[in-house]
Short mmCIF file of C-alpha atoms in Angstrom, two decimals:
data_model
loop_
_atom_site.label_atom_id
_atom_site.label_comp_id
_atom_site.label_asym_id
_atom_site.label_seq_id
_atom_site.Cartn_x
_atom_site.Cartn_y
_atom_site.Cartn_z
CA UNK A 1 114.42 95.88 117.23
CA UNK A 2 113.20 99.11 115.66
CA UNK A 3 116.67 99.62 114.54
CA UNK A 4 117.15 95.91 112.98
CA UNK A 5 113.88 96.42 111.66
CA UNK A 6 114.90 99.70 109.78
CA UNK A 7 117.97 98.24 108.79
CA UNK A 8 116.51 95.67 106.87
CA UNK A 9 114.36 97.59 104.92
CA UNK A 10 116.92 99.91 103.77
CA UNK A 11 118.98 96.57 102.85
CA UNK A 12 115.55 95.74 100.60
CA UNK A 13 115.51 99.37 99.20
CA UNK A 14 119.18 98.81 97.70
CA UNK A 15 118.64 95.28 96.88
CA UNK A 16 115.57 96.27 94.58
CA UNK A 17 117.68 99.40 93.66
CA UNK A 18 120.76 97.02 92.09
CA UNK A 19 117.76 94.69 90.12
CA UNK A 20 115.87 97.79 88.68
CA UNK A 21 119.36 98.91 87.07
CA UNK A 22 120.14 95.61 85.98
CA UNK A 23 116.90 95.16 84.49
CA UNK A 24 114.84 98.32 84.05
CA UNK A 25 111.43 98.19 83.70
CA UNK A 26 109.68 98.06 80.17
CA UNK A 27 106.92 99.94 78.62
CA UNK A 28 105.58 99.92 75.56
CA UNK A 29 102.51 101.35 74.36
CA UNK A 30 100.79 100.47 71.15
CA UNK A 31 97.61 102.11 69.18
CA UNK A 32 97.86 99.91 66.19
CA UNK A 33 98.09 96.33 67.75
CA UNK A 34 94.09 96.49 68.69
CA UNK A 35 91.62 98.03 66.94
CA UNK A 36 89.16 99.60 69.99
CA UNK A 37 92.03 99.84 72.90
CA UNK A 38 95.61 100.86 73.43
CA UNK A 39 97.71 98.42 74.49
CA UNK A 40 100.26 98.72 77.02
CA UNK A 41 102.79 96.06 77.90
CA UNK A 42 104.93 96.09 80.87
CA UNK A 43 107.89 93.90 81.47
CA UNK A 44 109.79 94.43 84.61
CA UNK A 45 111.60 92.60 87.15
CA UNK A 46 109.26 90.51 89.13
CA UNK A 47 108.21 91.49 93.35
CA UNK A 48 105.12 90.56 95.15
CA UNK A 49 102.70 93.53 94.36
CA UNK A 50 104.21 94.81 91.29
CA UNK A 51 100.83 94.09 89.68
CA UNK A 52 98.82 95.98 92.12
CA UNK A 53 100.99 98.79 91.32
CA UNK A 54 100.80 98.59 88.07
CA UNK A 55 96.91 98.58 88.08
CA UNK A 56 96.47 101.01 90.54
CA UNK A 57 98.59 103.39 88.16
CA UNK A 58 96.09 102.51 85.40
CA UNK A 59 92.91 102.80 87.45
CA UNK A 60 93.93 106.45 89.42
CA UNK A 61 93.93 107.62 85.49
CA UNK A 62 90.29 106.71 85.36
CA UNK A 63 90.94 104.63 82.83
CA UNK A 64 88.87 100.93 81.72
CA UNK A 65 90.74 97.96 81.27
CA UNK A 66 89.22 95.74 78.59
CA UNK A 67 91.43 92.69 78.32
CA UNK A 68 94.54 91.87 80.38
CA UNK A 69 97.16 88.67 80.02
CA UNK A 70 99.54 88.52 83.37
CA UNK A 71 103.10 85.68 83.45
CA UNK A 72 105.13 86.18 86.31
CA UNK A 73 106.87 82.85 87.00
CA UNK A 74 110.35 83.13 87.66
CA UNK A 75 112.11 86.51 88.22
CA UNK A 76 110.49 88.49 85.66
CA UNK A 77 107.15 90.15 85.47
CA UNK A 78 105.31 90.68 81.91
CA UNK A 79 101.55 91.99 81.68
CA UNK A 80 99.70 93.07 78.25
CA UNK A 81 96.61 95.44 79.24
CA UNK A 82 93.54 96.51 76.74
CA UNK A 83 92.68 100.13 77.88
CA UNK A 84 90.34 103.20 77.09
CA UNK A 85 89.45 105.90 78.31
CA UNK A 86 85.91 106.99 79.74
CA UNK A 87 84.29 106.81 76.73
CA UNK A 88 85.91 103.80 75.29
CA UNK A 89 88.26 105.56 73.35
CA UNK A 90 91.94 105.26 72.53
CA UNK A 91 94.54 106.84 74.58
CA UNK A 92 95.58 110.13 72.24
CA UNK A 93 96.33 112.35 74.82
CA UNK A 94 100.02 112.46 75.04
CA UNK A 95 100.19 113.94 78.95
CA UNK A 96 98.25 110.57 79.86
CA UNK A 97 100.85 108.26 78.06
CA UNK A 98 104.25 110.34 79.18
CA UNK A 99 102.71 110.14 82.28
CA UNK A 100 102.09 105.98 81.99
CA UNK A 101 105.51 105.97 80.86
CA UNK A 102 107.21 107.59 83.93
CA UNK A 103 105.47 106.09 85.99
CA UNK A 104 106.19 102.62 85.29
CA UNK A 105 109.09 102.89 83.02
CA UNK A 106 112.88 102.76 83.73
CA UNK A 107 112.55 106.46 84.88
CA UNK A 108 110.32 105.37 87.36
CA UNK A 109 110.36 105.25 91.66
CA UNK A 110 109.10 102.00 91.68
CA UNK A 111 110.88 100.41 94.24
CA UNK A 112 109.21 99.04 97.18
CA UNK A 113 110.24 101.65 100.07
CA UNK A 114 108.43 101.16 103.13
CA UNK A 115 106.20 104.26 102.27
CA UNK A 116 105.49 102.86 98.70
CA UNK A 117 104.64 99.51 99.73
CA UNK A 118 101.67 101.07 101.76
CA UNK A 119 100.70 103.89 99.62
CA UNK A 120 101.67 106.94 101.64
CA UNK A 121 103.85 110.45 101.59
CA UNK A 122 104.24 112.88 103.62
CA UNK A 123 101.96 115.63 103.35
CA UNK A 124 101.39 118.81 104.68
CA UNK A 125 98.15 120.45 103.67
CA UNK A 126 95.42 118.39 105.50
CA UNK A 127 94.93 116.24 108.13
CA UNK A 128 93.37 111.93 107.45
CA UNK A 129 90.99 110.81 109.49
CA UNK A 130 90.09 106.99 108.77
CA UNK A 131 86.51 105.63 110.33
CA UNK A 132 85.11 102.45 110.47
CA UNK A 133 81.88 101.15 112.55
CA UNK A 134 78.62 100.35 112.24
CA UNK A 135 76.56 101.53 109.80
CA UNK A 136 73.08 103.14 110.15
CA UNK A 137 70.65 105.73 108.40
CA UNK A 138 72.22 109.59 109.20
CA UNK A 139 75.72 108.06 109.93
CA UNK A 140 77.65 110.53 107.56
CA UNK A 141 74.98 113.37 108.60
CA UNK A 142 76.58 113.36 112.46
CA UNK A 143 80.20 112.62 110.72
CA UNK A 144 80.46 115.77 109.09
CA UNK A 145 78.07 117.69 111.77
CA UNK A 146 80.74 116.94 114.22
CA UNK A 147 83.67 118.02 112.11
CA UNK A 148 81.82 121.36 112.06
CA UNK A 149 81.40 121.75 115.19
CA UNK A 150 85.05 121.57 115.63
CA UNK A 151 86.06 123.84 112.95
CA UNK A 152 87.11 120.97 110.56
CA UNK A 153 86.70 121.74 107.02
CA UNK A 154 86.05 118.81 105.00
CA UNK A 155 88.08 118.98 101.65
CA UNK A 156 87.55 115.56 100.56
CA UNK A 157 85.71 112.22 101.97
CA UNK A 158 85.01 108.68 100.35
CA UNK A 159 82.76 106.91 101.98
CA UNK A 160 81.50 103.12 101.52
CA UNK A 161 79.39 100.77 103.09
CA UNK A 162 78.68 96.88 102.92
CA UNK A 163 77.45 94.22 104.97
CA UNK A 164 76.48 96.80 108.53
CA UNK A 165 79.79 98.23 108.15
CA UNK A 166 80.93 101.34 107.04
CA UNK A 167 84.47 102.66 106.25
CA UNK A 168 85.52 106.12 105.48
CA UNK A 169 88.51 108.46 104.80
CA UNK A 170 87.72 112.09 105.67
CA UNK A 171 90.36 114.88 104.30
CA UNK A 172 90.17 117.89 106.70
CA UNK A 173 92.26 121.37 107.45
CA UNK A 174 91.90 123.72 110.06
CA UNK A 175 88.76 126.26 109.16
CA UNK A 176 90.48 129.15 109.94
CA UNK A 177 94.03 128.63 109.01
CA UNK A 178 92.82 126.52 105.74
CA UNK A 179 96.52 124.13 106.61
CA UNK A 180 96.92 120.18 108.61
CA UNK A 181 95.84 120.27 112.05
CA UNK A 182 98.89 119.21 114.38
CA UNK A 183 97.37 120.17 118.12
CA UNK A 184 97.76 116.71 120.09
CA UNK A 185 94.66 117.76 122.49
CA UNK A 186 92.67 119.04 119.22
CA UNK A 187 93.24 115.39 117.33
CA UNK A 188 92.06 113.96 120.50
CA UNK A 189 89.40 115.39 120.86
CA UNK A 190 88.20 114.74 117.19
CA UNK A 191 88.60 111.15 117.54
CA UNK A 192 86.72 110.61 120.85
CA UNK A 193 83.81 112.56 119.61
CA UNK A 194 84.06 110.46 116.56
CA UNK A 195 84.49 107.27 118.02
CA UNK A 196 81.30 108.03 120.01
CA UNK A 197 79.16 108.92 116.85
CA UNK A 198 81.43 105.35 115.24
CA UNK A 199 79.88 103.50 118.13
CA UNK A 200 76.48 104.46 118.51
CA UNK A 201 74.36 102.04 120.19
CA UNK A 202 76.55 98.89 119.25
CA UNK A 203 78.24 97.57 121.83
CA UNK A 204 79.52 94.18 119.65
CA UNK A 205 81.88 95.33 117.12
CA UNK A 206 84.31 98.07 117.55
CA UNK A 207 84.63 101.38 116.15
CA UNK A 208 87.81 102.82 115.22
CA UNK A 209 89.21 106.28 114.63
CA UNK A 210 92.76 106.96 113.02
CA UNK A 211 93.98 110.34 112.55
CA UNK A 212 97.57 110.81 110.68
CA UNK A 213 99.14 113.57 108.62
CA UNK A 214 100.01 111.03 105.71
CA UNK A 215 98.67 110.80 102.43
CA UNK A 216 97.31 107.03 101.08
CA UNK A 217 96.03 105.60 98.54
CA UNK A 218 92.08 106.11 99.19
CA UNK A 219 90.16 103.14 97.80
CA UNK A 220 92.95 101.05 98.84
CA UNK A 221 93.00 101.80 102.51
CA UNK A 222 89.09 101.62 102.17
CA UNK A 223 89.81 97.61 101.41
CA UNK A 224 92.05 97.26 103.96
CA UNK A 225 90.34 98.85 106.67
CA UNK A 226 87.04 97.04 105.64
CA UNK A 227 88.80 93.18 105.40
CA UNK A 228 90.50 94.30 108.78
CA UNK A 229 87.26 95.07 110.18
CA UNK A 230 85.68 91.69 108.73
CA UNK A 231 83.10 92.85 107.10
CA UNK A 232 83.25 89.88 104.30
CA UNK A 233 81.38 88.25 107.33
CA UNK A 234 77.60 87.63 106.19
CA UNK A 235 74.94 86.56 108.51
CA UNK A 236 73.43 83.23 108.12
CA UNK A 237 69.82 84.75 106.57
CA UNK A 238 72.22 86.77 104.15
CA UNK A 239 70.38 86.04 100.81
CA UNK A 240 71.23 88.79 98.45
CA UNK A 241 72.65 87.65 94.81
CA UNK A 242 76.71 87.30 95.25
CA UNK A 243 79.10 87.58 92.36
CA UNK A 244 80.33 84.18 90.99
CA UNK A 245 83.72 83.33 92.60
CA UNK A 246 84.96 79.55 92.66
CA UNK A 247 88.57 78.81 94.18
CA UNK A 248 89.81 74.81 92.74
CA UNK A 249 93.48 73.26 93.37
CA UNK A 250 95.58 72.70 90.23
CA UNK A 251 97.34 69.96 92.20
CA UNK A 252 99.67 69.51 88.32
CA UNK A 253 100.97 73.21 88.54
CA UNK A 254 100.60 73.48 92.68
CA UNK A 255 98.65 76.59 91.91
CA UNK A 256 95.07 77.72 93.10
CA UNK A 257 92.68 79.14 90.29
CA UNK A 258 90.64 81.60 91.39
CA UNK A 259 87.73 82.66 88.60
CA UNK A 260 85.34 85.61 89.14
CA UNK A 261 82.27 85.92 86.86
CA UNK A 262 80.58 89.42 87.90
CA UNK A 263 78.96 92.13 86.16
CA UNK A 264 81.49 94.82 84.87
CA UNK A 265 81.62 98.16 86.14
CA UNK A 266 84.86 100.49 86.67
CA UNK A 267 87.86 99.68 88.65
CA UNK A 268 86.37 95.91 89.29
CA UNK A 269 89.98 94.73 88.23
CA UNK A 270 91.94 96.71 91.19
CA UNK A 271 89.59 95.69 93.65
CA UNK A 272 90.03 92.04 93.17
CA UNK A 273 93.88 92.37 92.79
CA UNK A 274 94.11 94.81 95.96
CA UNK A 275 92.46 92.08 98.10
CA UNK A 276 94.53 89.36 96.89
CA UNK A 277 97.69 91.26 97.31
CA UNK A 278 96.72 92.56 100.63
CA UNK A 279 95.83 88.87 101.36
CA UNK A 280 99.49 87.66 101.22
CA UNK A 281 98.72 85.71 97.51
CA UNK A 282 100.96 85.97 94.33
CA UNK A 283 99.44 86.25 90.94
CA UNK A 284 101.54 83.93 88.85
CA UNK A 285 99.06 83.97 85.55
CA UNK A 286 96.09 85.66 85.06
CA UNK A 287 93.26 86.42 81.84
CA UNK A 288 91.08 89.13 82.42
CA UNK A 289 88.13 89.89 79.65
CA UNK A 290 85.63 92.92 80.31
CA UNK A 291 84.30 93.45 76.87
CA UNK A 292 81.07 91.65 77.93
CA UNK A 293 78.51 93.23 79.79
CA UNK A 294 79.89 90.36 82.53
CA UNK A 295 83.60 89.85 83.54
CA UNK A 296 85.29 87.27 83.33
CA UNK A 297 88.57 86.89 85.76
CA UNK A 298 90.83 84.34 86.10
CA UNK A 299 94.21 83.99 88.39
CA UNK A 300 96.72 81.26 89.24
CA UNK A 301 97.83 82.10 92.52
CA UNK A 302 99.58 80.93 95.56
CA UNK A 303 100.82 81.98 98.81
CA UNK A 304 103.74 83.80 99.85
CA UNK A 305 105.08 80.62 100.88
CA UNK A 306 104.79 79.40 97.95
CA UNK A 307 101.75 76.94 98.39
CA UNK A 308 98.36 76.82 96.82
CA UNK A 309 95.12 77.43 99.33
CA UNK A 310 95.52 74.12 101.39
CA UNK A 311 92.31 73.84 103.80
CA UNK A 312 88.74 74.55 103.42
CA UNK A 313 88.47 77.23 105.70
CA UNK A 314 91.23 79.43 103.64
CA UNK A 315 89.20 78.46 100.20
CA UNK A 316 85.80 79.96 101.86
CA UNK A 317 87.35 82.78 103.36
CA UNK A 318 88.94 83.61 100.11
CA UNK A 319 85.86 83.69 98.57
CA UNK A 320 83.94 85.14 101.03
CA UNK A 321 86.62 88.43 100.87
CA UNK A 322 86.54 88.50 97.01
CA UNK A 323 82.94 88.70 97.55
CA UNK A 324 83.23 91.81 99.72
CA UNK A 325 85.52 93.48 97.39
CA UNK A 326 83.49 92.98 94.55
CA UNK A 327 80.91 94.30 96.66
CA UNK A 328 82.13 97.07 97.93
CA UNK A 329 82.11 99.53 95.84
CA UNK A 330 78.78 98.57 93.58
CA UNK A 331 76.50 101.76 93.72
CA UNK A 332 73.71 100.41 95.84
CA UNK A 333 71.11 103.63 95.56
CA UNK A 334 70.17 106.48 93.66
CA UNK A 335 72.66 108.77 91.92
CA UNK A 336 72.99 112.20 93.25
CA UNK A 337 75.83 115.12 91.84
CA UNK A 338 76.16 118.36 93.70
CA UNK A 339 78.41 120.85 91.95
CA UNK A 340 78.46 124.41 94.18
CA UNK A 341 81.09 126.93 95.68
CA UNK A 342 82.51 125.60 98.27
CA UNK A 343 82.11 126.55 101.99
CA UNK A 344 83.01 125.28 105.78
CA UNK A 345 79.57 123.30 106.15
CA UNK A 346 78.22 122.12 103.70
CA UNK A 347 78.51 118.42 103.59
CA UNK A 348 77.27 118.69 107.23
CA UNK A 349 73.83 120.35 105.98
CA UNK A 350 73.54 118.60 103.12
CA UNK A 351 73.20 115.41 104.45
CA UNK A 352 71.53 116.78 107.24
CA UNK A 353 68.78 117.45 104.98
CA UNK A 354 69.14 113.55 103.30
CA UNK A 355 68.75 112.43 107.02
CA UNK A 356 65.48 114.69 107.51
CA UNK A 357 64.01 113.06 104.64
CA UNK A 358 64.78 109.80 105.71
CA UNK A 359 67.51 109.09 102.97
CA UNK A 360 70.34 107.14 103.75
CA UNK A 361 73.87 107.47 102.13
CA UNK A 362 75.02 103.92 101.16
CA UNK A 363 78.22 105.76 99.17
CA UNK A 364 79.50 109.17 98.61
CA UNK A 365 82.33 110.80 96.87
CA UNK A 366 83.20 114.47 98.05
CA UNK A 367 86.10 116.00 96.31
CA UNK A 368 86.76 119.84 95.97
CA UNK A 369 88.80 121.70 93.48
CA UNK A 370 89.43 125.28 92.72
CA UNK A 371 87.11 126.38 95.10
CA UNK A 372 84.28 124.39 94.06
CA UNK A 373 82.45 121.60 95.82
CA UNK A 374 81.94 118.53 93.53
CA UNK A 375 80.14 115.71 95.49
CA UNK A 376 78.39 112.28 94.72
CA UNK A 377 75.85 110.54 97.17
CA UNK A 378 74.51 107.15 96.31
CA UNK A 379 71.20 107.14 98.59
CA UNK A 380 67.99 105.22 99.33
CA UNK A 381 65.49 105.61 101.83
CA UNK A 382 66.48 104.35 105.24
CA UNK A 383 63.70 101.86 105.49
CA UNK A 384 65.18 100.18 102.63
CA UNK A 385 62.44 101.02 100.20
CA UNK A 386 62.89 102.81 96.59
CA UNK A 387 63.33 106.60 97.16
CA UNK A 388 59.86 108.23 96.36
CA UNK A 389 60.55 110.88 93.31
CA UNK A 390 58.86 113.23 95.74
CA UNK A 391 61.25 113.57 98.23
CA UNK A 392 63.82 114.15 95.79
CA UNK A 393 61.90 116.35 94.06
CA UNK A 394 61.84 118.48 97.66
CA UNK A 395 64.55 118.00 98.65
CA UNK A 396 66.42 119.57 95.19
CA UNK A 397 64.27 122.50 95.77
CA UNK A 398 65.67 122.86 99.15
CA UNK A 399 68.99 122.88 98.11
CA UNK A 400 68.80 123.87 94.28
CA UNK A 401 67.55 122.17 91.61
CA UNK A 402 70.70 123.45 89.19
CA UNK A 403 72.92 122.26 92.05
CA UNK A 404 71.76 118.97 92.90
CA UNK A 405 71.02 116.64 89.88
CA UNK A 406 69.95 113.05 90.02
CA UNK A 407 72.29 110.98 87.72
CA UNK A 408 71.68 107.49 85.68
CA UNK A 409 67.78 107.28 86.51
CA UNK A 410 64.88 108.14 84.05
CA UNK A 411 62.41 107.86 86.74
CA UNK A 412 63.84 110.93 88.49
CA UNK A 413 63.76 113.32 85.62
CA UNK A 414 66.01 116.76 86.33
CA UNK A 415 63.64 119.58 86.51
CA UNK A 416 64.00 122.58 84.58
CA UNK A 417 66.51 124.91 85.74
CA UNK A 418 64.10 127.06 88.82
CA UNK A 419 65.53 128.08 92.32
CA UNK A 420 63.61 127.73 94.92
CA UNK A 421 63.92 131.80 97.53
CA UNK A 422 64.31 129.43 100.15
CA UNK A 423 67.75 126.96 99.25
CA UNK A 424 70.16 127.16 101.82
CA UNK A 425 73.16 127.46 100.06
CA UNK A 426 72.41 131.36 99.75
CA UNK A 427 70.03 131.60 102.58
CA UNK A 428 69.99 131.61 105.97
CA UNK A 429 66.99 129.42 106.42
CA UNK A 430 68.78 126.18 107.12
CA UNK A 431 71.32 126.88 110.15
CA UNK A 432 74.36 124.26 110.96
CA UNK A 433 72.70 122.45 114.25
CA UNK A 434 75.60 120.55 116.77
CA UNK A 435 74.81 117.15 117.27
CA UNK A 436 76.55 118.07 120.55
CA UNK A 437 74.01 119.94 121.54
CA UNK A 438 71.30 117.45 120.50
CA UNK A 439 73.26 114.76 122.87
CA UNK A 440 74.03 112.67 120.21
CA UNK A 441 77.46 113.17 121.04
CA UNK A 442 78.90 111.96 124.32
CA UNK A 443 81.25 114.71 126.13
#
């Protein structure tokens, strides 16, 4: 079956292989056409999740998509996309638009291979571990004190949470060899210690721990392992504002419209097309606007099989998981940027000191590059009330006020620039503790 299976996918692979030469992929890119935004057409040969990949491409540049107009009925796939960069700018830089151009142009790999479709490569260099479970106050705190324990060094994490769940992917190499770890017995022990911590006290849903030498696309694996884990699930007494999303039958065209009214905020556009793709649905049109404080979204879509949402049930649940990715990634906390030499440790006693003052990490970035440490925690206080200035205030003279800064809030002014004798990244005040030992670990 394997073999059948294999076979079939390389038959795919040559199939798309023979359309992309007979009609190669289109880009053109245009600084005149709009007067605040590039504009970047792509016309290509239609296939269910070319858009995705053409957004994803866009949004891994970091870069805002203003307007977009999507047709793909029939064989052939043509989108028009308004973009700037950070700071609402037009694209100038000339490595950003060859590299635009490669990537979806006729020069381009992109095909549908098996790895493709999924995201991943084979890598080399560090070691994936994917988490989901149940969230709680300290949860990344005995995470990372557990990795250091077992002489994991975390190079980079993303981390989100919604609705009691929580879903990370953890980068990690070996701390003394600095390369993938590849013992069996090692990666099994990592992922029954983490499955414990995962667990917890919960004995309803599951926790799962998924270790692999493969690289992915982050925030898309982050939706997939959150909708596979149901977390667009809301209790009955769940009462907090949602984002506007109605799903109606155009019963002329056989399509479903989907429209999303939401407040803007970056990368809002993948995460809506990632879920539908991931979904099994097929963007035939869509109109995007984000020039408003609020987006506005709109998609004609319908399933694989070529019929619009036909029950109910499949209309709530699509709403209910466009919801959750809408959700997902909104920055539910207080800001905080830590920029420091990196070291084996540190994310485990940094947020070992957010858990000791009762914060709790609803979101965190941790990234490093050329040696340095560049990390982003959205926190609040685990009780669920607004973080009290003076705990932050304590806790950046813990750690250093020049190394810690609290980002986007007035009310939490940065300090000027004084180090407190006692800050543990140069100290020895503040010694890495093994949740082993404390018992919160089971053997």
């Amino acid at each position: 079956m394997d073999a059948d299976l294999s076979s079939s996918w390389d038959m795919d692979d040559e199939y798309e292989k023979l359309i992309k030469r007979m009609n190669p992929p289109s880009v053109v890119m245009d600084n005149e056409a709009c007067k605040n935004a590039t504009v970047i057409r792509v016309d290509s040969a239609n296939k269910h999740g070319i858009l995705l990949d053409v957004v994803q491409v866009l949004t891994d540049l970091n870069l805002i998509i203003t307007k977009a107009y999507i047709s793909s009925d029939g064989g052939w796939f043509m989108d028009v996309f308004n973009v700037t960069d950070q700071d609402g700018n037009k694209l100038q830089d000339e490595g950003i638009l060859d590299y635009i151009r490669k990537s979806l142009g006729a020069d381009s790999d992109f095909i549908p291979t098996r790895n493709r479709s999924v995201g991943v490569e084979s890598v080399t260099d560090h070691t994936a571990i994917e988490l989901t479970g149940n969230d709680r106050p300290g949860l990344l705190s005995e995470v990372s004190a557990v990795l250091t324990d077992l002489k994991c060094n975390v190079v980079s994490a993303e981390v989100w949470t919604h609705n009691t769940r929580a879903a990370a992917v953890v980068r990690v190499t070996d701390e003394s060899s600095g390369s993938a770890i590849t013992d069996p017995h090692r990666l099994l022990r990592i992922k029954q210690l983490l499955c414990n911590v995962l667990r917890g006290n919960n004995k309803i849903r599951e926790a799962k721990t998924v270790i692999s030498n493969v690289e992915i696309n982050t925030d898309r694996r982050l939706h997939q392992m959150m909708f596979a884990d149901r977390d667009y699930e809301r209790a009955d007494d769940y009462i907090q504002k949602r984002p506007s999303v109605t799903v109606v039958n155009w019963c002329d065209k056989d399509y479903s419209v989907v429209t999303i009214r939401c407040k803007d905020r970056p990368k809002l556009l993948f995460d809506t097309v990632c879920t539908l793709t991931d979904m099994k649905y097929v963007v035939f049109h869509a109109n995007v606007d984000a020039e408003q404080p609020e987006a506005y979204q709109e998609y004609c879509i319908r399933q694989l099989d070529g019929f619009p949402v036909n029950s109910e049930a499949e209309r709530q649940r699509l709403i209910q998981c466009l919801e959750a990715a809408i959700e997902r990634r909104v920055s539910d906390g207080l800001k905080l940027e830590l920029c420091t030499t990196d070291r084996v440790g540190l994310l485990s006693n940094v947020t070992r000191i957010f858990r000791e003052n009762s914060l709790s990490v609803t979101r965190a970035e941790v990234a490093t590059k050329a040696g340095k440490a560049i990390n982003t925690f959205y926190v609040r206080d685990s009780s669920g009330n607004p973080v009290d200035a003076k705990i932050i205030d304590y806790i950046r003279q813990v750690i250093g006020q020049t190394i810690l800064q609290v980002k986007g809030s007035s009310e939490y002014s940065n300090s000027p620039a004084q180090e407190s004798p006692t800050r543990f990244l140069f100290g020895g005040l503040f010694k890495s503790r093994s949740f082993v030992n404390f018992g919160i670990v089971r053997q």
